[in-house]
Amino acid sequence: PDPVIAGPSTLTYTLMVVNDGPSDAVSLSLVASLPTEVTFVSSTPGAPTCTRAGITLTCTRPNLTVGSSWQIVIVTQVNASATGTLTHQATISSSTADPNSANNTASAITTVNTLADLQLIKTDSPDPVIAGQSILTYTLTVNNHGPSNALNVSVADTLPNGVIFQSATPGIGSCNAAGQTVVCSLGTLVASGNTVIRIRVGVASSATGTLSNTATIFSTTPDPTPDNNSNT
């Protein structure tokens, strides 16, 4: 399809070689360069007609008569890290002279869309705490359920009144605190990946009742299910 979703989605290229004549073509060779952002799955025909070396697929055919066509289907899978557009180019050649080589190369440009289902899970320990004596640790687990990599990921946590910030330790990236707000910039979180942030606070001697703390995750990659981006 076009566009495709970065992640476990299938992208199929169909190549059609036509001999417009006036003579039969012999010793044909088609060279197809796959985008680096896809993973090769299969080709039809397969080996020995088509062989692959890295991102290059080479297909050969002994002859193609006038008016005949030769179809090659290449199946790939789009990587979770793909962004922007994918360009696939193929070129056909033959030992038979070609009076119009301008139409021997063709390209397909595919638009890539991205989606990343981010999830934030938050726990506290210990619970309950003693006012004026306890160190309270908030553990924030960030999951990317994909299908694409999540870019420019950040977590914002506004600490409740009644606690004093001590430290924030992220698994990736860095954290900064300003007043009662802690912001952690995590960068890229790969599909099916996760990381943990631990925020340590002291419990003020004046604290009473309950402490409620909500954190939220953000990314420049669209999220199909934003309801799980915050946790309290």
Coordinates of C-alpha atoms in Angstrom, one line a residue:
P1 CA 0.0 0.0 0.0
D2 CA 0.9 3.7 -0.2
P3 CA 1.2 5.2 2.4
V4 CA 2.5 2.5 4.8
I5 CA 2.8 2.3 8.5
A6 CA 6.3 2.0 9.9
G7 CA 6.5 -1.3 11.8
P8 CA 5.4 -4.8 11.0
S9 CA 3.6 -3.8 7.7
T10 CA 4.0 -5.4 4.4
L11 CA 5.0 -3.4 1.3
T12 CA 4.9 -5.1 -2.1
Y13 CA 6.6 -3.8 -5.2
T14 CA 5.4 -5.0 -8.6
L15 CA 7.8 -4.6 -11.5
M16 CA 6.6 -5.1 -15.1
V17 CA 9.2 -5.4 -18.0
V18 CA 7.7 -5.0 -21.5
N19 CA 9.5 -5.6 -24.8
D20 CA 8.2 -3.0 -27.2
G21 CA 10.4 -4.4 -30.0
P22 CA 11.1 -4.4 -32.8
S23 CA 13.4 -7.3 -31.9
D24 CA 13.4 -10.0 -29.3
A25 CA 15.5 -9.1 -26.3
V26 CA 18.2 -11.5 -25.0
S27 CA 20.2 -11.8 -21.8
L28 CA 18.0 -9.6 -19.7
S29 CA 19.2 -8.4 -16.3
L30 CA 17.0 -6.4 -13.9
V31 CA 18.6 -4.8 -10.9
A32 CA 16.3 -3.5 -8.1
S33 CA 17.7 -1.4 -5.2
L34 CA 15.6 -1.8 -2.1
P35 CA 15.3 1.1 0.4
T36 CA 17.4 0.6 3.5
E37 CA 14.4 1.1 5.7
V38 CA 12.7 -2.2 4.6
T39 CA 13.6 -5.8 5.2
F40 CA 13.4 -8.2 2.2
V41 CA 10.9 -11.1 2.6
S42 CA 10.6 -12.8 -0.8
S43 CA 10.5 -12.4 -4.6
T44 CA 8.5 -14.0 -7.3
P45 CA 10.2 -15.5 -9.2
G46 CA 12.7 -16.6 -6.6
A47 CA 16.2 -18.1 -6.9
P48 CA 17.9 -18.9 -9.2
T49 CA 16.1 -16.3 -11.4
C50 CA 16.3 -13.6 -8.7
T51 CA 19.2 -13.5 -6.2
R52 CA 19.8 -10.9 -3.5
A53 CA 23.0 -9.3 -2.1
G54 CA 22.2 -6.9 0.7
I55 CA 19.6 -4.4 -0.5
T56 CA 20.1 -5.3 -4.2
L57 CA 18.0 -7.8 -6.0
T58 CA 19.2 -9.1 -9.4
C59 CA 16.9 -11.0 -11.7
T60 CA 17.9 -12.6 -15.1
R61 CA 16.1 -14.0 -18.0
P62 CA 17.5 -15.5 -21.2
N63 CA 15.0 -13.8 -23.6
L64 CA 11.8 -11.8 -23.9
T65 CA 10.0 -11.8 -27.2
V66 CA 8.4 -8.8 -28.8
G67 CA 5.2 -7.8 -27.2
S68 CA 5.8 -10.0 -24.1
S69 CA 6.1 -8.9 -20.5
W70 CA 8.0 -10.1 -17.5
Q71 CA 6.6 -9.5 -14.0
I72 CA 8.6 -9.5 -10.8
V73 CA 7.0 -9.2 -7.4
I74 CA 9.1 -8.2 -4.4
V75 CA 7.7 -8.4 -0.9
T76 CA 9.3 -6.4 1.9
Q77 CA 8.5 -5.5 5.5
V78 CA 8.8 -1.8 6.6
N79 CA 11.0 -1.3 9.6
A80 CA 9.7 0.4 12.7
S81 CA 12.4 3.1 12.4
A82 CA 11.3 4.2 8.9
T83 CA 10.2 7.8 8.4
G84 CA 9.4 10.2 5.6
T85 CA 9.4 8.4 2.2
L86 CA 10.9 5.2 0.8
T87 CA 12.4 5.2 -2.7
H88 CA 12.7 1.9 -4.7
Q89 CA 14.4 2.0 -8.1
A90 CA 14.9 -0.7 -10.7
T91 CA 16.7 -0.8 -14.0
I92 CA 16.4 -3.3 -16.9
S93 CA 19.2 -4.0 -19.4
S94 CA 19.8 -6.5 -22.2
S95 CA 22.6 -7.4 -24.6
T96 CA 20.2 -6.5 -27.4
A97 CA 20.6 -2.8 -28.4
D98 CA 17.8 -0.6 -27.0
P99 CA 16.7 2.4 -29.2
N100 CA 15.1 4.1 -26.2
S101 CA 17.0 3.6 -23.0
A102 CA 15.2 6.5 -21.3
N103 CA 12.4 4.2 -20.1
N104 CA 14.7 1.4 -18.7
T105 CA 14.6 2.7 -15.2
A106 CA 11.6 3.3 -12.9
S107 CA 11.1 4.4 -9.3
A108 CA 8.4 4.1 -6.7
I109 CA 8.2 6.5 -3.9
T110 CA 6.1 5.4 -0.8
T111 CA 5.0 7.7 2.0
V112 CA 5.6 6.4 5.5
N113 CA 3.3 7.2 8.4
T114 CA 4.2 6.4 12.0
L115 CA 2.2 5.3 15.0
A116 CA 3.4 4.6 18.5
D117 CA 1.2 3.4 21.3
L118 CA 2.9 4.7 24.4
Q119 CA 1.9 3.6 27.9
L120 CA 2.9 5.0 31.3
I121 CA 2.7 2.9 34.4
K122 CA 3.4 4.5 37.8
T123 CA 4.0 2.9 41.2
D124 CA 5.0 4.3 44.6
S125 CA 7.1 2.8 47.4
P126 CA 6.8 2.6 50.3
D127 CA 3.1 3.1 50.9
P128 CA 2.1 4.3 53.4
V129 CA 4.9 6.7 54.3
I130 CA 5.7 8.6 57.6
A131 CA 5.6 12.4 57.4
G132 CA 9.0 13.9 58.1
Q133 CA 10.8 10.5 58.0
S134 CA 10.2 8.7 54.8
I135 CA 11.9 8.8 51.4
L136 CA 9.2 8.1 48.7
T137 CA 10.2 6.6 45.3
Y138 CA 8.0 6.9 42.3
T139 CA 8.8 4.4 39.6
L140 CA 7.6 5.3 36.1
T141 CA 7.7 2.6 33.5
V142 CA 7.4 3.8 29.9
N143 CA 6.4 1.2 27.2
N144 CA 6.2 1.6 23.5
H145 CA 3.8 -1.0 22.1
G146 CA 4.5 0.3 18.5
P147 CA 4.2 -0.4 15.7
S148 CA 6.7 2.4 15.1
N149 CA 9.5 3.9 17.0
A150 CA 8.5 6.8 19.1
L151 CA 10.5 10.0 18.6
N152 CA 11.2 12.9 20.9
V153 CA 9.7 11.1 23.9
S154 CA 9.3 13.1 27.2
V155 CA 7.7 12.6 30.5
A156 CA 6.3 15.3 32.7
D157 CA 5.6 14.7 36.4
T158 CA 4.2 17.4 38.7
L159 CA 5.0 16.4 42.2
P160 CA 2.4 16.9 44.9
N161 CA 2.6 19.5 47.7
G162 CA 4.0 17.8 50.8
V163 CA 7.1 16.3 49.1
I164 CA 10.6 17.6 48.5
F165 CA 12.4 16.6 45.2
Q166 CA 15.7 14.8 45.7
S167 CA 16.6 13.1 42.5
A168 CA 15.3 11.7 39.1
T169 CA 17.2 8.9 37.4
P170 CA 16.1 7.8 33.9
G171 CA 17.0 4.6 32.1
I172 CA 17.7 6.7 29.0
G173 CA 18.0 10.4 28.4
S174 CA 18.0 13.0 31.1
C175 CA 15.7 14.6 33.7
N176 CA 15.5 18.2 35.0
A177 CA 13.4 19.6 37.9
A178 CA 12.0 23.1 38.2
G179 CA 10.0 23.6 41.4
Q180 CA 7.6 20.7 41.7
T181 CA 7.8 19.8 38.0
V182 CA 10.1 17.1 36.8
V183 CA 10.6 16.7 33.0
C184 CA 12.5 13.8 31.5
S185 CA 13.7 13.9 27.9
L186 CA 14.1 10.3 26.7
G187 CA 14.8 10.7 23.0
T188 CA 13.8 7.8 20.8
L189 CA 12.0 4.8 22.3
V190 CA 12.0 1.8 19.9
A191 CA 8.9 -0.2 19.2
S192 CA 8.4 -2.9 21.8
G193 CA 10.9 -1.2 24.0
N194 CA 10.6 0.2 27.5
T195 CA 12.5 2.3 30.0
V196 CA 12.2 3.2 33.7
I197 CA 12.4 6.5 35.5
R198 CA 12.9 6.6 39.3
I199 CA 12.0 9.9 41.1
R200 CA 13.0 10.1 44.8
V201 CA 11.3 12.7 47.1
G202 CA 11.4 13.4 50.8
V203 CA 8.0 13.5 52.6
A204 CA 7.5 16.8 54.4
S205 CA 6.9 16.7 58.2
S206 CA 3.7 18.7 57.5
A207 CA 2.2 16.2 55.0
T208 CA -1.1 14.6 55.9
G209 CA -3.8 12.5 54.3
T210 CA -2.8 11.3 50.8
L211 CA -0.3 12.3 48.2
S212 CA -1.5 12.2 44.6
N213 CA 1.0 12.3 41.8
T214 CA 0.2 12.1 38.1
A215 CA 2.8 11.8 35.3
T216 CA 2.2 12.0 31.5
I217 CA 4.2 10.9 28.5
F218 CA 4.5 12.8 25.2
S219 CA 6.0 12.1 21.8
T220 CA 6.0 13.8 18.3
T221 CA 5.0 10.4 16.9
P222 CA 1.2 10.1 16.7
D223 CA -0.3 7.9 19.4
P224 CA -3.4 5.8 18.4
T225 CA -4.5 5.2 22.0
P226 CA -3.6 8.3 24.1
D227 CA -5.8 7.2 27.1
N228 CA -2.9 5.2 28.6
N229 CA -0.4 8.1 28.4
S230 CA -1.0 9.3 32.0
N231 CA -1.0 7.4 35.2
T232 CA -1.5 8.4 38.9

